[in-house]
XYZ file of C-alpha atoms in Angstrom:
405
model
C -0.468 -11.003 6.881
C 2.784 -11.902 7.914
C 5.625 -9.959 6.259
C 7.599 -12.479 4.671
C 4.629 -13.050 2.439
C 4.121 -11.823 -1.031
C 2.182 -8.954 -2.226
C 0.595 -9.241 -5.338
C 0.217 -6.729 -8.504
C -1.058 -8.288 -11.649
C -0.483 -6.927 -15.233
C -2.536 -6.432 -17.750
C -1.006 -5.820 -20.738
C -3.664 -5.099 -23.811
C -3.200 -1.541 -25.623
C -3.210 1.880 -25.420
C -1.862 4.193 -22.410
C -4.046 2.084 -19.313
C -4.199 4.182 -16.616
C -2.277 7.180 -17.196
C -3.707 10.638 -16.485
C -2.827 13.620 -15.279
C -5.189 13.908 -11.912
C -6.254 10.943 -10.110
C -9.187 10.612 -7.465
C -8.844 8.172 -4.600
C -11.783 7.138 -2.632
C -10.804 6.170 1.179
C -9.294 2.875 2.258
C -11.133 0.994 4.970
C -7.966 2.646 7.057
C -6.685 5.755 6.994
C -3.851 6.546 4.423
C -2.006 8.991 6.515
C 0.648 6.946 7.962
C 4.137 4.973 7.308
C 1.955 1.880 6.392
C 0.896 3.289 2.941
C 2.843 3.925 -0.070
C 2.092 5.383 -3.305
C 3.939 4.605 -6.371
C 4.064 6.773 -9.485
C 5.088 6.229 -12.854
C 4.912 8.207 -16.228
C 5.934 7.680 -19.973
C 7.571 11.292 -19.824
C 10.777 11.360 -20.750
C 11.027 14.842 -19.492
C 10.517 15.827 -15.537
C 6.975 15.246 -14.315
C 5.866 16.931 -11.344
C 3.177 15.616 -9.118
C 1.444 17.331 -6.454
C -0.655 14.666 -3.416
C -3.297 16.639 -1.270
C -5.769 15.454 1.009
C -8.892 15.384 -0.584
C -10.147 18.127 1.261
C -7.134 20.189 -0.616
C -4.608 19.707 2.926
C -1.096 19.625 0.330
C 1.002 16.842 1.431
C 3.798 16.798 -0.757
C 5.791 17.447 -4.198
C 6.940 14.541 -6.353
C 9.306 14.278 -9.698
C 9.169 11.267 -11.581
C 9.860 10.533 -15.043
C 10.223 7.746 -17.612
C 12.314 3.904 -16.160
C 12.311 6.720 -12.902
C 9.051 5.450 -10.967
C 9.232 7.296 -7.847
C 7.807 5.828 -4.203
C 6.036 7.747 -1.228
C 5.512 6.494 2.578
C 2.839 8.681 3.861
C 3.705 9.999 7.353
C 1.970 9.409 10.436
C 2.650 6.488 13.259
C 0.161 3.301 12.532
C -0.992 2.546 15.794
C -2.209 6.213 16.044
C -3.776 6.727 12.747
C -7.811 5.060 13.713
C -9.448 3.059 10.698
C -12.246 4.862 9.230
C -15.874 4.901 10.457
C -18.962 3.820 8.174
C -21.730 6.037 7.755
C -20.263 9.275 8.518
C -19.442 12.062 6.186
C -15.867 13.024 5.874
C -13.434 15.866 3.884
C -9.883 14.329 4.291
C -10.234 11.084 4.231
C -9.685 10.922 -0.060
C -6.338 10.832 -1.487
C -6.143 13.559 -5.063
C -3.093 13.404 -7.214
C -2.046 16.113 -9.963
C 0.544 15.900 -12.257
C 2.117 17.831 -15.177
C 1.701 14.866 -17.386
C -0.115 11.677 -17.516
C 0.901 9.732 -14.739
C 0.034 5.767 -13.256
C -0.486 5.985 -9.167
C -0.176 2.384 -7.405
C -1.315 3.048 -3.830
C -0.501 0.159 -1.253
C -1.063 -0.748 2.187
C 2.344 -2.437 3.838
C 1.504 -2.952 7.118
C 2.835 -6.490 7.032
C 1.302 -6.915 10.979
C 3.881 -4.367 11.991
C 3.407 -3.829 15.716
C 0.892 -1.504 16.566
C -1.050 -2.457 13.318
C -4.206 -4.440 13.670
C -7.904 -3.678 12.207
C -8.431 -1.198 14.607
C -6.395 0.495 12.341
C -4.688 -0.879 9.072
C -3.996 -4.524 8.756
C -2.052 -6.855 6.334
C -0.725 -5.654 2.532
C -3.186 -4.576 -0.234
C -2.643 -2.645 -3.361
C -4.966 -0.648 -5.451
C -4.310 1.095 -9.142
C -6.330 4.116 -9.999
C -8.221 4.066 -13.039
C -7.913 7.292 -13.237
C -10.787 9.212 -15.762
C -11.862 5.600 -16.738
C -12.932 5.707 -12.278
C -14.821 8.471 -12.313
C -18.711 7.803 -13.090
C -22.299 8.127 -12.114
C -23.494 3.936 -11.707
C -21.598 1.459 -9.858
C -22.439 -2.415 -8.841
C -20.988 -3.023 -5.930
C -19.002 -6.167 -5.046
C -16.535 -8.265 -3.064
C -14.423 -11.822 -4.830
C -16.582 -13.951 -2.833
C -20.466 -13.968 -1.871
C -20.147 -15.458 1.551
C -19.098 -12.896 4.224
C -17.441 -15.335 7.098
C -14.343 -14.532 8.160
C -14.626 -10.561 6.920
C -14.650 -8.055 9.584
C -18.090 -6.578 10.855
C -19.704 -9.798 8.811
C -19.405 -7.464 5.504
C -17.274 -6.098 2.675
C -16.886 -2.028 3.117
C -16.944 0.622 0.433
C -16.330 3.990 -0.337
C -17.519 6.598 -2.590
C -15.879 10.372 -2.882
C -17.594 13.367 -4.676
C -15.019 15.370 -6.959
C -17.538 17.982 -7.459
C -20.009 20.274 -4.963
C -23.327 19.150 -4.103
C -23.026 15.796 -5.341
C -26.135 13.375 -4.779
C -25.304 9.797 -3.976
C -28.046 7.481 -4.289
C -27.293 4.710 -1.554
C -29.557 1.177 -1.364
C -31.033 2.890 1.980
C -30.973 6.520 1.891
C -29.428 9.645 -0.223
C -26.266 11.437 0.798
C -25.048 14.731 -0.318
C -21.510 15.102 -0.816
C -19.093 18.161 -1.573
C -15.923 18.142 -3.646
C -13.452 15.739 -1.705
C -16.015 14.165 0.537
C -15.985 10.672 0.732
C -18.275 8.223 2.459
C -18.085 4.674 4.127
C -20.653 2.253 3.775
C -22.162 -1.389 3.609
C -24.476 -2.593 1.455
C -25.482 -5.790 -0.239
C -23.394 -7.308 -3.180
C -24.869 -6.095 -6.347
C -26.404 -2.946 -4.846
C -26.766 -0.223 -7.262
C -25.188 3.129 -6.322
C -26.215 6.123 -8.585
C -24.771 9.733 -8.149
C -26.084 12.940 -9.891
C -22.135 13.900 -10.455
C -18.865 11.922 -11.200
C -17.461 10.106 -8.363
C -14.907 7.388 -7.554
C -15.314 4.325 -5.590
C -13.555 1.180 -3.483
C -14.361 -1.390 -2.052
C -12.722 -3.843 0.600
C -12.357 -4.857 4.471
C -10.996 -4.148 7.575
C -9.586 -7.235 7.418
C -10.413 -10.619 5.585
C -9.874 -14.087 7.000
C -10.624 -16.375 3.969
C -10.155 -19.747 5.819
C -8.865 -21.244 9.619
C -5.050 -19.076 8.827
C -4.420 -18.357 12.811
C -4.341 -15.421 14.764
C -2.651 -12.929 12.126
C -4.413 -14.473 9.415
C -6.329 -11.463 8.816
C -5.966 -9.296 5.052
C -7.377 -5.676 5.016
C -8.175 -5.232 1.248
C -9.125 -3.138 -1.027
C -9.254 -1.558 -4.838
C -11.143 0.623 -7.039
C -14.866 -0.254 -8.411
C -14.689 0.218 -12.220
C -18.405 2.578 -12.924
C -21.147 0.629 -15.438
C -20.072 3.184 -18.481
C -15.944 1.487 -18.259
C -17.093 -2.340 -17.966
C -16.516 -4.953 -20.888
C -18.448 -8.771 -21.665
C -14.422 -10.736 -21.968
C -12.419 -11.074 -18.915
C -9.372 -13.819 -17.640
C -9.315 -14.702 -14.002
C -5.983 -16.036 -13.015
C -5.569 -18.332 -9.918
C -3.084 -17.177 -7.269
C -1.047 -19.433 -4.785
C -4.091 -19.501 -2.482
C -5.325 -22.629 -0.323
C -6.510 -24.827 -2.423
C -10.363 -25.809 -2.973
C -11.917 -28.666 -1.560
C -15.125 -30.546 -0.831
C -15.450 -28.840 2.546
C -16.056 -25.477 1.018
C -18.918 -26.328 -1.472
C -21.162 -23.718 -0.137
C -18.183 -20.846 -1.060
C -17.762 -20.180 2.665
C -14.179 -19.999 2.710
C -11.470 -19.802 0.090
C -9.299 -16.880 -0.824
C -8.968 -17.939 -5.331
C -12.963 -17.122 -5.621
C -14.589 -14.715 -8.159
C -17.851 -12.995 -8.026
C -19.364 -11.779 -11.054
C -22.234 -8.762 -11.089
C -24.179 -8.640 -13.589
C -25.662 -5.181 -14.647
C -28.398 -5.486 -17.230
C -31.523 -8.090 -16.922
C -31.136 -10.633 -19.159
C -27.514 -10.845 -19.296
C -26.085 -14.510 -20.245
C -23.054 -15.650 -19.298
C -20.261 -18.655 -20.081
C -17.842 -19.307 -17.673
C -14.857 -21.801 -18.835
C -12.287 -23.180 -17.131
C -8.285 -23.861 -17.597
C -5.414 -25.756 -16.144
C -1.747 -23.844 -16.505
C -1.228 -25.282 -19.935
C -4.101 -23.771 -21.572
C -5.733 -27.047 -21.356
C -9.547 -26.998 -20.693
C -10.542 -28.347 -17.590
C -14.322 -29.211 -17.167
C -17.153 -28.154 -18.845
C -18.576 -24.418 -19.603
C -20.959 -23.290 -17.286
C -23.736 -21.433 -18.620
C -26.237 -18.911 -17.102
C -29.403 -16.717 -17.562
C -29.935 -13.732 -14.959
C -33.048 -12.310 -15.447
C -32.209 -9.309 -12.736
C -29.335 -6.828 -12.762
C -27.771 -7.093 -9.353
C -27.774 -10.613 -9.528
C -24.461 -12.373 -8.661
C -22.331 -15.687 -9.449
C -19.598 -16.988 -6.939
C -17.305 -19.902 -7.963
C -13.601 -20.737 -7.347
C -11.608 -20.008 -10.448
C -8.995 -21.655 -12.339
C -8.959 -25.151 -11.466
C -9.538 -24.782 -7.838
C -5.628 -26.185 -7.438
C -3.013 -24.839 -9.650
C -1.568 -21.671 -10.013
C -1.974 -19.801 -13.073
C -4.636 -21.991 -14.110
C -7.459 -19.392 -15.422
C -11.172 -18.611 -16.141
C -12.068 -17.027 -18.790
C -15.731 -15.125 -18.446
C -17.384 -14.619 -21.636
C -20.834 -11.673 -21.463
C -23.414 -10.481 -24.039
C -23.931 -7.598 -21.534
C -21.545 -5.465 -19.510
C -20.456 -7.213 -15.988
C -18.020 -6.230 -13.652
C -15.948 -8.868 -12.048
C -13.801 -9.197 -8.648
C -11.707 -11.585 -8.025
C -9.071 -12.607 -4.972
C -6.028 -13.909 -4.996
C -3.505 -15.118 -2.373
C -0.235 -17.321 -1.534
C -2.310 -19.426 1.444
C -4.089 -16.935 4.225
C -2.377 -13.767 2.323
C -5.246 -12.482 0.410
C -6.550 -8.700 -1.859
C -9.148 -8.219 -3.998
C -9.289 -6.885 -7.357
C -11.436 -5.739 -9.948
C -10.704 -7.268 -13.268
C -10.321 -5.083 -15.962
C -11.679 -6.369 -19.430
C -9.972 -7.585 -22.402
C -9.812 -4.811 -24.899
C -11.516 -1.438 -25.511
C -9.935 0.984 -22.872
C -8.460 -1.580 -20.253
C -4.555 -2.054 -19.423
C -1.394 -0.512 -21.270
C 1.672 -0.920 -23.797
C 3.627 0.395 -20.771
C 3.924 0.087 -17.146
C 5.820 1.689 -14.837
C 6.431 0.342 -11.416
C 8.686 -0.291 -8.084
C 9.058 -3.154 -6.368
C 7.134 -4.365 -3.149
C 8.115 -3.741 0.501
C 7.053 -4.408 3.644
C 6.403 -2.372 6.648
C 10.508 -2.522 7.567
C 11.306 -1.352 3.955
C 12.510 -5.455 2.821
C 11.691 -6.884 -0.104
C 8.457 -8.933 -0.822
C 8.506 -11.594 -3.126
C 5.681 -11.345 -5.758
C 4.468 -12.455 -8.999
C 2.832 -11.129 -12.183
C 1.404 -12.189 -15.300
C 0.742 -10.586 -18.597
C -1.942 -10.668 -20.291
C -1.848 -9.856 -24.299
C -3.714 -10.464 -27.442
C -1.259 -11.573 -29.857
C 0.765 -14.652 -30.178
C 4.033 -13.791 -31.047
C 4.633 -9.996 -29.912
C 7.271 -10.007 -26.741
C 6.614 -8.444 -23.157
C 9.909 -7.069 -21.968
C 10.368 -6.236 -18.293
C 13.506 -4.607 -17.853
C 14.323 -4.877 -21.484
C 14.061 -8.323 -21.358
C 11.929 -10.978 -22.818
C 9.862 -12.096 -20.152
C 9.210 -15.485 -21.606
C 13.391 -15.398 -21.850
C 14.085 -14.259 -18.807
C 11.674 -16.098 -16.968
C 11.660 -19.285 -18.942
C 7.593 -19.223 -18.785
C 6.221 -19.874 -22.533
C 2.910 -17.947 -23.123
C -0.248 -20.104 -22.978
C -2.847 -19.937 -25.350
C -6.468 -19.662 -23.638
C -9.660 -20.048 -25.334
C -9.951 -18.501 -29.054
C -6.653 -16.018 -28.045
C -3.340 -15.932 -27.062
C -2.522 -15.511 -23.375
C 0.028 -15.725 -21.290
């Protein structure tokens, strides 16, 4: 990913405090996290001093951290990049996990700026990324695992790569192909199939992602390492809004889903699970007709290029009668991340969200883009104490049977 490129975080704005909690479990990256090429970003609705303490996961401290409220704080790890080896699949390992703890509920962004720096490739960490911790809504005992497209060309070692970290002793992790046992802070790289079912006796967290992701022909440094948290089964929801990106464009060339970084998977995780997918152009307008389908199998999986397959911010909204999880990518041309939707209403998103902007590798800004996504049609996002629709000169859109924009 070149460095002049954006990097993406996407807002969802829906109720209650989101993600903010006082500890916060981070399964591994498919790099390492020690180095100048990560960043963590912390925020807090304290209005008082917050103190936050990051540790390896195997309890190695790193550092000390004050933030408090419209005072997000940021954190380069320290290492050099071209030293710090990607990690290995299939081995167990006790540092590897990130664990934040904090006086007071806190929001932890973590993000990989490599922007190609030299001496970064996917021998080691590659491209920009960012992941938000669910915090106690990512900690559970069944996961589907999944990647925002069903074809693996272009991806690294022909396959997406995830991670799963105990947070308690002798945990049991019940892989596609075999049983691990896992301690507190031991974490775990793996491939398996898309839809796979991973059980664990214990709470655990998990990610998923790539070394690095070429999503169509994008040149030599068109490679993406990716990654983001996998929501468990228990935190999942049957309403979600995809929002297209800046991505290349769709076309009749990539009918089989081969290539394409604006593509959505969907998991399903009951049998008998329908499901209405319906499409939108930026205005809200509809654009083609629902599709409509019948799994019989949990596991089973549906690929398809959302929004319009053209414009950005056009949308797909995903309608369930049983739990699904969804991932979805998004890009500005070769650029691409995954990210696990979260659901419209019950636990997902926040009132309030604080937030730094994005850098690259050299510390410059990157430009980037959000959108909110609410349930009512008059109440104002502010950003800054503005009105976004103000300040921006963006008018929400109203999707479906609600109010988006």
């Amino acid at each position: 990913m070149n460095n002049n490129y954006l990097l993406f975080f996407l807002f969802i704005c829906i109720q209650g405090f989101g993600q903010y909690y006082t500890k916060h479990y981070i399964a591994p990256a498919p790099w390492q996290y020690w180095n100048q090429a990560n960043e963590i970003v912390i925020g807090t609705l304290e209005s008082t001093n917050v103190t936050v303490r990051l540790e390896k996961s195997d309890g190695t401290f790193i550092t000390t951290l004050n933030v408090s409220e419209n005072n997000p704080v940021s954190y380069r790890f320290v290492g050099t990049v071209g030293a710090t080896p990607r990690n290995s699949t299939d081995v167990v390992e006790s540092d590897k996990g990130l664990i934040v703890t904090a006086s007071h509920p806190i929001m932890v962004n973590l993000r990989n700026i490599a922007s190609d720096v030299v001496g970064s490739s996917t021998v080691n960490i590659k491209g920009n990324a960012s992941l938000v911790s669910f915090g106690n809504e990512g900690l559970g005992l069944d996961f589907r695992v999944g990647y925002y497209r069903s074809s693996v060309t272009g991806l690294y070692s022909s396959a997406p790569v995830y991670s799963v970290m105990a947070i308690e002793d002798n945990t049991i992790v019940s892989l596609p192909t075999r049983n691990i046992t896992l301690n507190l802070g031991q974490s775990y790289l793996f491939h398996a199939a898309i839809g796979a079912l991973i059980k664990a006796d214990k709470p655990v967290v998990m990610n998923t992602g790539s070394w690095g992701d070429t999503p169509q022909t994008c040149g030599m440094n068109g490679e993406d390492g990716t990654f983001d948290q996998i929501a468990p089964i228990h935190s999942l929801g049957t309403k979600y809004l995809v929002v297209r990106g800046k991505g290349t464009a769709a076309t009749a060339a990539q009918a089989q889903l081969e290539y394409g970084s604006e593509q959505t998977t969907i998991v399903i995780t009951e049998p008998n699970t329908t499901l209405t997918v319906q499409h939108f152009n930026p205005n809200g307008s509809v654009f083609g007709t629902p599709i409509t389908r019948t799994y019989n199998a949990a596991g089973s999986i549906y690929s398809f290029y959302h929004g319009n397959g053209n414009d950005q911010f056009s949308t797909s909204l995903i309608n369930s009668d049983k739990p699904i999880i969804v991932y979805s990518g998004t890009a500005v041309d070769c650029e691409t991340d995954i990210s696990t939707v979260l659901p419209i209403g019950g636990c997902a998103g926040a009132l309030n969200i604080q937030t730094t902007k994005f850098i690259n590798y050299n510390n410059a800004d990157l430009p980037y883009f959000g959108f909110c996504i609410i349930e009512h049609p008059t109440v104002p996002v502010l950003v800054n104490g503005q009105d976004v629709e103000v300040q921006t000169g963006n008018r929400r859109v109203p999707i479906g049977v609600r109010g988006f924009i």
